[in-house]
Short mmCIF file of C-alpha atoms and ligand atoms in Angstrom, two decimals:
data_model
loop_
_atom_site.label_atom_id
_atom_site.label_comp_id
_atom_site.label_asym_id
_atom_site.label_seq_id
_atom_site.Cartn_x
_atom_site.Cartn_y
_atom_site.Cartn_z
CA UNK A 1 -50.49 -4.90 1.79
CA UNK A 2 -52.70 -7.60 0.57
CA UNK A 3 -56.33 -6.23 0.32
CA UNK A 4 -59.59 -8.39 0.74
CA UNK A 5 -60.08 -9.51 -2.83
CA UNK A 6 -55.93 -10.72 -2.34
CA UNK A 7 -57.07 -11.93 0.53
CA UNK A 8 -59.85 -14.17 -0.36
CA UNK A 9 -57.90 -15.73 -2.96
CA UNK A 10 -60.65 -16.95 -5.64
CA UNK A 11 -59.52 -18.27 -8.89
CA UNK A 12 -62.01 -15.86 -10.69
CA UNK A 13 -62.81 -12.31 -9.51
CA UNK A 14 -66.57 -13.15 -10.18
CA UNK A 15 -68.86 -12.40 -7.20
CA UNK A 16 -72.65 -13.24 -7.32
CA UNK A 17 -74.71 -10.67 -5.43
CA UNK A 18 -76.81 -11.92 -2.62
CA UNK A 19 -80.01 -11.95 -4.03
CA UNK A 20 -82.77 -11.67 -1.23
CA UNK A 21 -85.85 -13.10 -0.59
CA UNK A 22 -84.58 -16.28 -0.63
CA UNK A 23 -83.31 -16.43 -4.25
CA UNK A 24 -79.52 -17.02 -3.63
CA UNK A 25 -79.43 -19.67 -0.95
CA UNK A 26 -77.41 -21.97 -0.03
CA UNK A 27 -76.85 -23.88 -3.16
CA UNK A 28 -75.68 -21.22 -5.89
CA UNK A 29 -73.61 -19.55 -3.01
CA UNK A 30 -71.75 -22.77 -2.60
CA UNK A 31 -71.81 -23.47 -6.42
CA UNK A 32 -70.14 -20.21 -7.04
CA UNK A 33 -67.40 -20.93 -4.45
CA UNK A 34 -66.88 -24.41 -5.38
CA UNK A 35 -66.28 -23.03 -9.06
CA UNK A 36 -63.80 -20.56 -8.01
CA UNK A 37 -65.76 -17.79 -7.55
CA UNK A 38 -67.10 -15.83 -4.71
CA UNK A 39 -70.87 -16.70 -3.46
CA UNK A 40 -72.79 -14.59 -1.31
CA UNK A 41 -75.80 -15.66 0.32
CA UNK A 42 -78.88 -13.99 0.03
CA UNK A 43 -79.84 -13.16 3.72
CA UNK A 44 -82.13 -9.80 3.06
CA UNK A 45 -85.41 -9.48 3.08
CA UNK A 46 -86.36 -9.18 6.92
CA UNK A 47 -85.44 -12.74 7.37
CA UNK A 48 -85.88 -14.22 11.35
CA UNK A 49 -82.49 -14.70 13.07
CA UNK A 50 -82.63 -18.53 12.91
CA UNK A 51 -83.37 -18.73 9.19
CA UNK A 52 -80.49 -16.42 8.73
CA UNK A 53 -78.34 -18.98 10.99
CA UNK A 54 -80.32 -22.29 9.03
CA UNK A 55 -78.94 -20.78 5.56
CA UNK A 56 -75.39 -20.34 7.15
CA UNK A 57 -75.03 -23.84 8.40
CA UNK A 58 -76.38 -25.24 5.16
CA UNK A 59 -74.22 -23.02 3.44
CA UNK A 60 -70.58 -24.29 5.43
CA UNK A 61 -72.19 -28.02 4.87
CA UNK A 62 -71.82 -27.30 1.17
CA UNK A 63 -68.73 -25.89 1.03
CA UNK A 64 -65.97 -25.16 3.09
CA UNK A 65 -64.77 -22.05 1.12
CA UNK A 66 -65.12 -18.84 2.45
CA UNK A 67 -68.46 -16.71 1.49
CA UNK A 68 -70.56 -13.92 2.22
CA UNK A 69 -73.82 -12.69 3.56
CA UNK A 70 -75.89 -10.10 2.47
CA UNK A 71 -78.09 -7.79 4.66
CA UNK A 72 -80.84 -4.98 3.38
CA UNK A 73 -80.19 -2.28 6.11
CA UNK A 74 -83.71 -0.88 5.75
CA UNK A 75 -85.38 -4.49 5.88
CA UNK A 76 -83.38 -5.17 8.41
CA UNK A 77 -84.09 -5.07 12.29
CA UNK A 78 -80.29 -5.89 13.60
CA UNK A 79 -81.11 -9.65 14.48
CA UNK A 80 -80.01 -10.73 10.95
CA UNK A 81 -76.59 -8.88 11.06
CA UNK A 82 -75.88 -10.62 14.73
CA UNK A 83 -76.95 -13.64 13.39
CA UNK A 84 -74.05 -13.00 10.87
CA UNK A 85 -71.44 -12.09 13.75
CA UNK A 86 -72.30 -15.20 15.50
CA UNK A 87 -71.59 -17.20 12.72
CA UNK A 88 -68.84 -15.40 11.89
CA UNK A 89 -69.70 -15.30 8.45
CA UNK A 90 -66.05 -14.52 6.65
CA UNK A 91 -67.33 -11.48 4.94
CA UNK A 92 -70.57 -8.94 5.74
CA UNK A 93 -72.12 -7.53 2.64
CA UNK A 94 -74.62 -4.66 3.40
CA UNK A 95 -76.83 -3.00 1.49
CA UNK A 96 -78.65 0.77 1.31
CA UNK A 97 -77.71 2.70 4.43
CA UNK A 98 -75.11 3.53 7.14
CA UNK A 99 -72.81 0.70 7.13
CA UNK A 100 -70.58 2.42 10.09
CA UNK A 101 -72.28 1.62 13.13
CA UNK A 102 -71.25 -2.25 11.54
CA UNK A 103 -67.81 -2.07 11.19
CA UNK A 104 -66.09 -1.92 14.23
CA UNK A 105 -68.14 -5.07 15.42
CA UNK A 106 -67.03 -7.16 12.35
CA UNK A 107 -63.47 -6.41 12.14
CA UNK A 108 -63.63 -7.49 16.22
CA UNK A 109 -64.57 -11.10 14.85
CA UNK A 110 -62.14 -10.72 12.17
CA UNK A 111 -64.75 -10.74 9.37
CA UNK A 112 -64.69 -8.44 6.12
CA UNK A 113 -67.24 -5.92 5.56
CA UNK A 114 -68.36 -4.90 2.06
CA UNK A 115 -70.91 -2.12 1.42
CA UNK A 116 -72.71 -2.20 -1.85
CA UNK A 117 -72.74 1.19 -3.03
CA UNK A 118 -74.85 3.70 -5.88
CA UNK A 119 -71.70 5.89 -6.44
CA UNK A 120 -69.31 7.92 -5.54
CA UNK A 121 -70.63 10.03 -2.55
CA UNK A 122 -72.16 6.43 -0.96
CA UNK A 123 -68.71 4.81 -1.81
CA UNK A 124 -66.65 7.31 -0.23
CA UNK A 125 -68.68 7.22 3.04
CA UNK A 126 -68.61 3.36 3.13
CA UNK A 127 -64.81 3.88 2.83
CA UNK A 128 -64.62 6.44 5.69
CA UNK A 129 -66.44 4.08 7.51
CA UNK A 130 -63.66 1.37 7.26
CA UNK A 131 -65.07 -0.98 4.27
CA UNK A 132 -62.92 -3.45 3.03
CA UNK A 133 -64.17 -3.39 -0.23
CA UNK A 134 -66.92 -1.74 -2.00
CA UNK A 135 -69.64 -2.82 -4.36
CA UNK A 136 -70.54 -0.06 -6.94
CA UNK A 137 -73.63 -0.19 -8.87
CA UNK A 138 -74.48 1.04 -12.55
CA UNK A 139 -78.24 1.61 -13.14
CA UNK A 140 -78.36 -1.08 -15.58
CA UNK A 141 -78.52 -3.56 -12.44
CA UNK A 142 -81.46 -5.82 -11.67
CA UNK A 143 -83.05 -5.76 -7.86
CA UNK A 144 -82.74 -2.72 -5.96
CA UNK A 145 -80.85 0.12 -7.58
CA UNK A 146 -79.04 2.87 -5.59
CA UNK A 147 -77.37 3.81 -8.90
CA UNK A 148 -78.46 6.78 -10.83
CA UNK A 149 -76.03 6.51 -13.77
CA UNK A 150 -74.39 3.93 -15.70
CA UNK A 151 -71.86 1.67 -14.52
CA UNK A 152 -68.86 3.15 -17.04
CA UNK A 153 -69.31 6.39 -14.71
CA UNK A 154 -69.71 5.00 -11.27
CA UNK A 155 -66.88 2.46 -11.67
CA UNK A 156 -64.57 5.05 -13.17
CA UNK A 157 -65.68 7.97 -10.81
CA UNK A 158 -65.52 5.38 -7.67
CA UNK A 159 -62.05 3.94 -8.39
CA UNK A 160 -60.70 7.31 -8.72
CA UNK A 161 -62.14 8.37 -5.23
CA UNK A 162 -61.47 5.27 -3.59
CA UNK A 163 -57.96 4.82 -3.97
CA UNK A 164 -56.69 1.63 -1.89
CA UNK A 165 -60.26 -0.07 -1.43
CA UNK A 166 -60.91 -2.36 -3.64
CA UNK A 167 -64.44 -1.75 -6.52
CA UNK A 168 -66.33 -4.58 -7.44
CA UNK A 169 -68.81 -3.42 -10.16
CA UNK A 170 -72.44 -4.54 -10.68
CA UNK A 171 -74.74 -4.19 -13.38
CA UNK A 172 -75.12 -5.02 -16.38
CA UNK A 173 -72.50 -7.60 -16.84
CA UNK A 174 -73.26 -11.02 -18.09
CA UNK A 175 -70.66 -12.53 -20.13
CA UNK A 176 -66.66 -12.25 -19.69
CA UNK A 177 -66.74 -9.35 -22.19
CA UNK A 178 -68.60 -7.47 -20.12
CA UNK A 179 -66.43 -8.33 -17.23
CA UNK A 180 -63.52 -7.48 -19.30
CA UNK A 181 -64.68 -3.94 -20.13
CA UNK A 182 -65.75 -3.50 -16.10
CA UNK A 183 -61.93 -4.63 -15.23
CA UNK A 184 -60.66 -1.68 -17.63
CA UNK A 185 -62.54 0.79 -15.90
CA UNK A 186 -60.41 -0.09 -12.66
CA UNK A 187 -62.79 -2.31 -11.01
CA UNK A 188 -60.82 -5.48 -9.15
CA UNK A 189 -63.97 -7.60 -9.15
CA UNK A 190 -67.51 -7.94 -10.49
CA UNK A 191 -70.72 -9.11 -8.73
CA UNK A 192 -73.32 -10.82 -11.19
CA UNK A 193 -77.13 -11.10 -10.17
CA UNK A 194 -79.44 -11.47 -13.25
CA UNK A 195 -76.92 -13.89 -15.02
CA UNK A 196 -77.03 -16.57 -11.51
CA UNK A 197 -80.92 -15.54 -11.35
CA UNK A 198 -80.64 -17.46 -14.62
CA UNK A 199 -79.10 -20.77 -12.87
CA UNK A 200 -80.10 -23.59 -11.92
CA UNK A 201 -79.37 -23.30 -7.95
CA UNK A 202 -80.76 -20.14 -7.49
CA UNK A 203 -83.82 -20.56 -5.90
CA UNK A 204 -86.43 -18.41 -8.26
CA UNK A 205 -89.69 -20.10 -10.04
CA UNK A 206 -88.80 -21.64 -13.02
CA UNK A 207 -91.37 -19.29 -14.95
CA UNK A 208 -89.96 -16.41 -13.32
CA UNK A 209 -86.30 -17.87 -14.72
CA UNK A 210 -87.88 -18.62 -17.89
CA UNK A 211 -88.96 -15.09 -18.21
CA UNK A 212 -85.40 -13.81 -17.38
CA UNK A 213 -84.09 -15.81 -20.15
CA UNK A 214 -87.28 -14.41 -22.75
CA UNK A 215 -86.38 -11.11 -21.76
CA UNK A 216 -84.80 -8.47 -23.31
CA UNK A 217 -83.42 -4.77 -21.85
CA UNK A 218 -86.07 -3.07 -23.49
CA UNK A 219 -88.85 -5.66 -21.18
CA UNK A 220 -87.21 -4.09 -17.81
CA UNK A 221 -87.94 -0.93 -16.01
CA UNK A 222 -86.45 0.92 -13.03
CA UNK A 223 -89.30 1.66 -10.52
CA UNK A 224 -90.45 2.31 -7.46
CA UNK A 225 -93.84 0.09 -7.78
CA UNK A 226 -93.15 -3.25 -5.47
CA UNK A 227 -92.75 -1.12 -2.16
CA UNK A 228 -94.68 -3.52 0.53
CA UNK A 229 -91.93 -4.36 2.70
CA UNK A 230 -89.27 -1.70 1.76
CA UNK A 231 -90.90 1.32 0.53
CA UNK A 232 -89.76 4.64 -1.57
CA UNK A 233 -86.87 2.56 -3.27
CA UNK A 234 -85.90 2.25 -7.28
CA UNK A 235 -85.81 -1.56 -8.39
CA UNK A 236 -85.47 -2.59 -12.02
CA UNK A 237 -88.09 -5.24 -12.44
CA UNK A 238 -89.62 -7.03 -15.60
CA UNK A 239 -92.64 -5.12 -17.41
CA UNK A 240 -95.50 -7.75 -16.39
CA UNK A 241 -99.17 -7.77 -15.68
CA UNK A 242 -99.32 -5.74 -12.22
CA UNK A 243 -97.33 -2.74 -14.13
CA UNK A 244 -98.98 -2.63 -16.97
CA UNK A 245 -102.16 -2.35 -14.95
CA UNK A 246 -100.77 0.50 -12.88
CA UNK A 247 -99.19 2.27 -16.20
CA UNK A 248 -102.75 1.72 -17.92
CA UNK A 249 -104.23 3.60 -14.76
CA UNK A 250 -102.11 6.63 -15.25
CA UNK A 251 -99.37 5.56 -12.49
CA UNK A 252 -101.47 6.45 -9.19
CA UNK A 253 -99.70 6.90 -6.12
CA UNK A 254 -99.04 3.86 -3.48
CA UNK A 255 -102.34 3.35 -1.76
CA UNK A 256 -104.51 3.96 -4.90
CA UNK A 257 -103.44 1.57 -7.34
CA UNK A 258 -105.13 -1.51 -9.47
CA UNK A 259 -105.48 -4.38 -7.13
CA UNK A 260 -104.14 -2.91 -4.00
CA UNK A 261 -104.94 -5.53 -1.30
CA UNK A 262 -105.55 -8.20 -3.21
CA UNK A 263 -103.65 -11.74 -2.38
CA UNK A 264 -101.34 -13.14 -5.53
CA UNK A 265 -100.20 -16.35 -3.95
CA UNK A 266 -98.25 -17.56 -1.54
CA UNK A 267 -94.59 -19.04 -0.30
CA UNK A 268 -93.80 -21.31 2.48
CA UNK A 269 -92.34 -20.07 5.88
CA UNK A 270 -91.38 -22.63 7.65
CA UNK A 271 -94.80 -25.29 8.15
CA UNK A 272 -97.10 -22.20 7.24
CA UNK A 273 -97.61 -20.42 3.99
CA UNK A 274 -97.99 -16.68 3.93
CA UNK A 275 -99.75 -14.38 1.62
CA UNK A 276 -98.06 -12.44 -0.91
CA UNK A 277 -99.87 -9.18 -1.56
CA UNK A 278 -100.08 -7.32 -5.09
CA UNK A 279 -97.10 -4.81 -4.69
CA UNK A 280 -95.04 -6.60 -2.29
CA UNK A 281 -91.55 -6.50 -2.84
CA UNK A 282 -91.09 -10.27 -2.35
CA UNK A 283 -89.79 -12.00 -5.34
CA UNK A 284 -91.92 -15.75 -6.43
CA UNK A 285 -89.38 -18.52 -5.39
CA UNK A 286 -89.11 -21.83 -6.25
CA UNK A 287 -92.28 -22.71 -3.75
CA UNK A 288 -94.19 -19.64 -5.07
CA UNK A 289 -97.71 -20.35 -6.01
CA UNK A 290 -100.12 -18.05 -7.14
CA UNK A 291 -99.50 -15.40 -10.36
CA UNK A 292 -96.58 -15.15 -11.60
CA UNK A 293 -96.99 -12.24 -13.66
CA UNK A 294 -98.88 -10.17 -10.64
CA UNK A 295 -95.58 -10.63 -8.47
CA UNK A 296 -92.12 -8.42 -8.28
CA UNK A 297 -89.84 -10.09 -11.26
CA UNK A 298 -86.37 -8.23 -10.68
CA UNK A 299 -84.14 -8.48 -13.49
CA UNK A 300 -81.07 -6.25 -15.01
CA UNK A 301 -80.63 -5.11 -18.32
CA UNK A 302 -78.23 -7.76 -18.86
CA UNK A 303 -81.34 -10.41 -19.25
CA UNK A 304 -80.02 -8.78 -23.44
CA UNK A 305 -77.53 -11.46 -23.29
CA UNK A 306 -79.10 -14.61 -20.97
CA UNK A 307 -80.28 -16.90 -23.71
CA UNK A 308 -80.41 -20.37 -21.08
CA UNK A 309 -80.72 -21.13 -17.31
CA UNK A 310 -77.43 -23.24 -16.60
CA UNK A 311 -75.36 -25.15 -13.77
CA UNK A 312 -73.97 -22.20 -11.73
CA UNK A 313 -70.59 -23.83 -12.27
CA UNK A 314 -70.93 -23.83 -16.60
CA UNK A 315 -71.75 -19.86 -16.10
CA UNK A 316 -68.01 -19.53 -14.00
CA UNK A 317 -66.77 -21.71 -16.66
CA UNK A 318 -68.28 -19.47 -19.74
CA UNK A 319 -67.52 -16.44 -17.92
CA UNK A 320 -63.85 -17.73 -17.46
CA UNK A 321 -63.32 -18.20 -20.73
CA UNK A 322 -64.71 -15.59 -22.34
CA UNK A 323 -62.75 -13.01 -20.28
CA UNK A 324 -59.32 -14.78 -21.16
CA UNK A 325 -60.40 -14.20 -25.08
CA UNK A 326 -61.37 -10.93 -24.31
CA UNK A 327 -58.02 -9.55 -22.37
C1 LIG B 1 -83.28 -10.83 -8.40
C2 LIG B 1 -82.34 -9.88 -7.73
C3 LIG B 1 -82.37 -9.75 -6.35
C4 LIG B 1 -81.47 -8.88 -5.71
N1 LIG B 1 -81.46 -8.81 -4.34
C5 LIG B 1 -80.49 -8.08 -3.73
C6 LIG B 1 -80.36 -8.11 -2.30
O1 LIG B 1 -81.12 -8.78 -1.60
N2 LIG B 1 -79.35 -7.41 -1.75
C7 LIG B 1 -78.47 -6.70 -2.51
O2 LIG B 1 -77.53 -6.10 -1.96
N3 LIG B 1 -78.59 -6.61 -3.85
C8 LIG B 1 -79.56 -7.30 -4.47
N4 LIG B 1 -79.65 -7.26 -5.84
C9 LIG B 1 -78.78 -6.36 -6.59
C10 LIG B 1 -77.43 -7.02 -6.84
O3 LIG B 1 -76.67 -6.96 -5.65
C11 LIG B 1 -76.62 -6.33 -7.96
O4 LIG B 1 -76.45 -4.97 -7.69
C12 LIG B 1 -77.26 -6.47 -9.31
O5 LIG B 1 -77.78 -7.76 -9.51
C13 LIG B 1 -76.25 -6.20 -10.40
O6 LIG B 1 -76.86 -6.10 -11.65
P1 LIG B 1 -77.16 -7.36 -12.61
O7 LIG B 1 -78.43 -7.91 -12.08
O8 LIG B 1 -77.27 -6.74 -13.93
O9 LIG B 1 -76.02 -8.32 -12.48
C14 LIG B 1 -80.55 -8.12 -6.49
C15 LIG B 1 -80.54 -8.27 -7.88
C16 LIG B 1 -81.41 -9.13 -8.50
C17 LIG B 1 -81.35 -9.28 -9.99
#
């Protein structure tokens, strides 16, 4: 029987991963599609249920491929997952949590639901719980990181558990080698973050890109530090100014650290602009102003081999190419 990555027909199995915050909007979700990929729009981040239905629209106005929408559970307070329903959005990616109670409700409006997963005790759940697909995670992923080992050991240990449901493996993967070595492990699919950070669509501060591309494994670290707004969860970020004040102060708990408080700039919402706090786990976008080194720079250790930020369709391209001369 056809499965969902049969299903969905791309001419690439390349997924990028819904970055929240506002990073992967619209554009590089329909870029990805348009190049025969498969874009998912970045919908987390405690987003109100009429921005989540804004990106949508602009989203099927750009392309009229099918994509997906990712939700944080644990930023999440259910109006951004029925904003999803009501759109219909074609397939449901969730994030950190219990993805059951979810299920049922999507396959009712015939959309897909994928749960991105840390390994495979999370996997297997998500797969009990009816997932059509699941997203496993290596630790060398950028963002949030449910992982605790490498992706050669989830991949291989999920794909053996998982048996009909369909892996897609992030982390760590930026070039069609890397996607190459990922497919041998049994995944059917990968989904790339830092390497469409590193485009031109997605919707991150050009110093923030430029640091991506500067940037090499060694310059990230997997922390718990930028917890205002989702607390008590690893991310691998960039080393930059507000962690190498907290290292320099002996690592002191949440609460008692360098700067706590204090106001590093500010993004739009809507006609306001809001304060970003030190610690906050909300990424600078394009409209970011304030410090850029102060604020949460999430990056994977694939930023080793990101040398440029380029058209979201010349990455598919690259990436297509290099995995034909690499299988
Ligand atoms: C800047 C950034 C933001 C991310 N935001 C999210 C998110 O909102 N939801 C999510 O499920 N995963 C998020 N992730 C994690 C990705 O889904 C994926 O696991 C990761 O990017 C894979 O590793 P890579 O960055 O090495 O490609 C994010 C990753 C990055 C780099």
């Amino acid at each position: 029987m056809p499965d969902l990555l049969d299903r969905l027909h791309t001419r690439a199995p390349i997924w990028s991963a819904g970055m929240g915050g506002g990073l992967a909007g619209p554009a590089l979700t329909a870029a990805v599609c348009e190049a025969g990929g498969f874009g998912v729009l970045g919908c987390g981040g405690a987003l109100p249920r009429a921005e989540v239905t804004r990106l949508i629209e602009q989203t099927r106005a750009l392309t009229s491929r099918a994509f997906g929408a990712n939700i944080i559970l644990p930023m999440s307070d259910g109006s951004d997952v029925e904003a999803c329903f009501d759109a219909r959005v074609p397939v449901l990616v969730l994030f950190w949590g219990d993805v059951q109670p979810f299920v049922a409700d999507a396959h009712r409006r015939e959309m897909y639901v994928v749960a991105q997963c840390g390994g495979p005790d999370d996997a297997v759940a998500a797969a009990d719980a009816g997932v059509d697909a699941v997203i496993v995670q290596g630790s060398e992923a950028g963002g949030h990181v449910r992982a605790r080992a490498p992706l050669a050991e989830t991949v291989t240990q999920a794909v053996r558990v998982l048996g009909p449901v369909p892996t897609i493996a992030a982390g760590g993967i930026a070039t069609g080698a890397d996607i190459a070595t990922a497919l041998a492990y049994g995944a059917r699919g990968v989904s790339l973050g830092t390497r469409f950070l590193a485009s031109r669509e997605a919707a991150a501060h050009d110093a923030y890109k430029a640091r991506v591309v500067a940037a090499g494994a060694e310059d990230t670290l997997m922390t718990e530090l930028f917890d205002i707004g989702w607390p008590a969860a690893a991310h691998r970020v960039l080393r930059n100014a507000t962690v190498v004040a907290w290292e320099g102060a002996g690592r002191p708990a949440s609460g008692e650290r360098p700067g706590e408080g204090e106001e590093i700039g500010t993004i739009g919402a809507g006609t306001e602009r809001i304060g970003i706090p030190r610690y906050s786990v909300l990424p600078p976008v394009t409209d970011f102003d304030g410090d850029i080194e102060a604020a949460a720079l999430y990056a994977g250790e694939s930023v080793a081999r990101i040398d440029a930020v380029d058209d979201a369709a010349a990455i598919m391209t690259t990436l297509m190419d290099e995995l034909r001369a690499a299988t």
